[in-house]
C-alpha angles and dihedrals in degrees: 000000000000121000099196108199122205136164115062128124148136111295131172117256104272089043139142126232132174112203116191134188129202112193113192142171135057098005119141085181135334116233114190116010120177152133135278131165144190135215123203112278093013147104116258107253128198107262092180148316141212130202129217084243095053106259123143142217131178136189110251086243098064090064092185094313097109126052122194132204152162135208128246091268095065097218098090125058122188124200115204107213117193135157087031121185142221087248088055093086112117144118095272110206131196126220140189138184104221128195113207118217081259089068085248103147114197138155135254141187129195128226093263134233122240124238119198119178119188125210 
């Protein structure tokens, strides 16, 4: 299983980004795919997360800034990023919990993309 991560930049500060995230291989079906990301010095935090299902779960710093969401496919997830602040900056990850057609569930990360937004 591959999770291929696009979308990131360098935005000025009030910006706008759309990450995605395209997961392939061997996937009977994706549970939970979502964001996290990562700054420099500090611990990755949840940005947000989507279930198979459509709920729906965000990090207290996107305060309805950030909207993910997947296709009908189920196997590639999108974040809208507006508003987007200088402490935003960050490698931003996707990650996925994949079920195999053996019923095997693990969970996978991508390489992340990096966000810089400038002030």
């Amino acid at each position: 299983v591959q999770l291929q991560a696009s979308g990131g930049g360098l935005v000025q500060a009030g910006g706008s980004l759309r990450l995605s995230c395209a997961a392939s291989g061997n996937i009977f079906t994706i549970n939970t795919m979502g964001w996290y990301r990562q700054a420099t010095g500090k611990q990755r935090d949840l940005v947000a997360e989507i279930t198979r299902a459509g709920g729906i779960k965000y990090g207290d710093f996107v305060k309805a800034r950030f909207t993910i969401s997947r296709d009908n496919s189920g196997n590639t997830a999108y974040l809208q990023m507006n508003n987007l602040k200088p402490e935003d900056t960050a490698v931003y990850y996707c990650h996925a919990d994949v079920f195999a057609y053996d019923m095997s569930g693990l969970p996978y990360w991508g390489k992340g993309t990096l966000v810089t937004v400038s002030s």
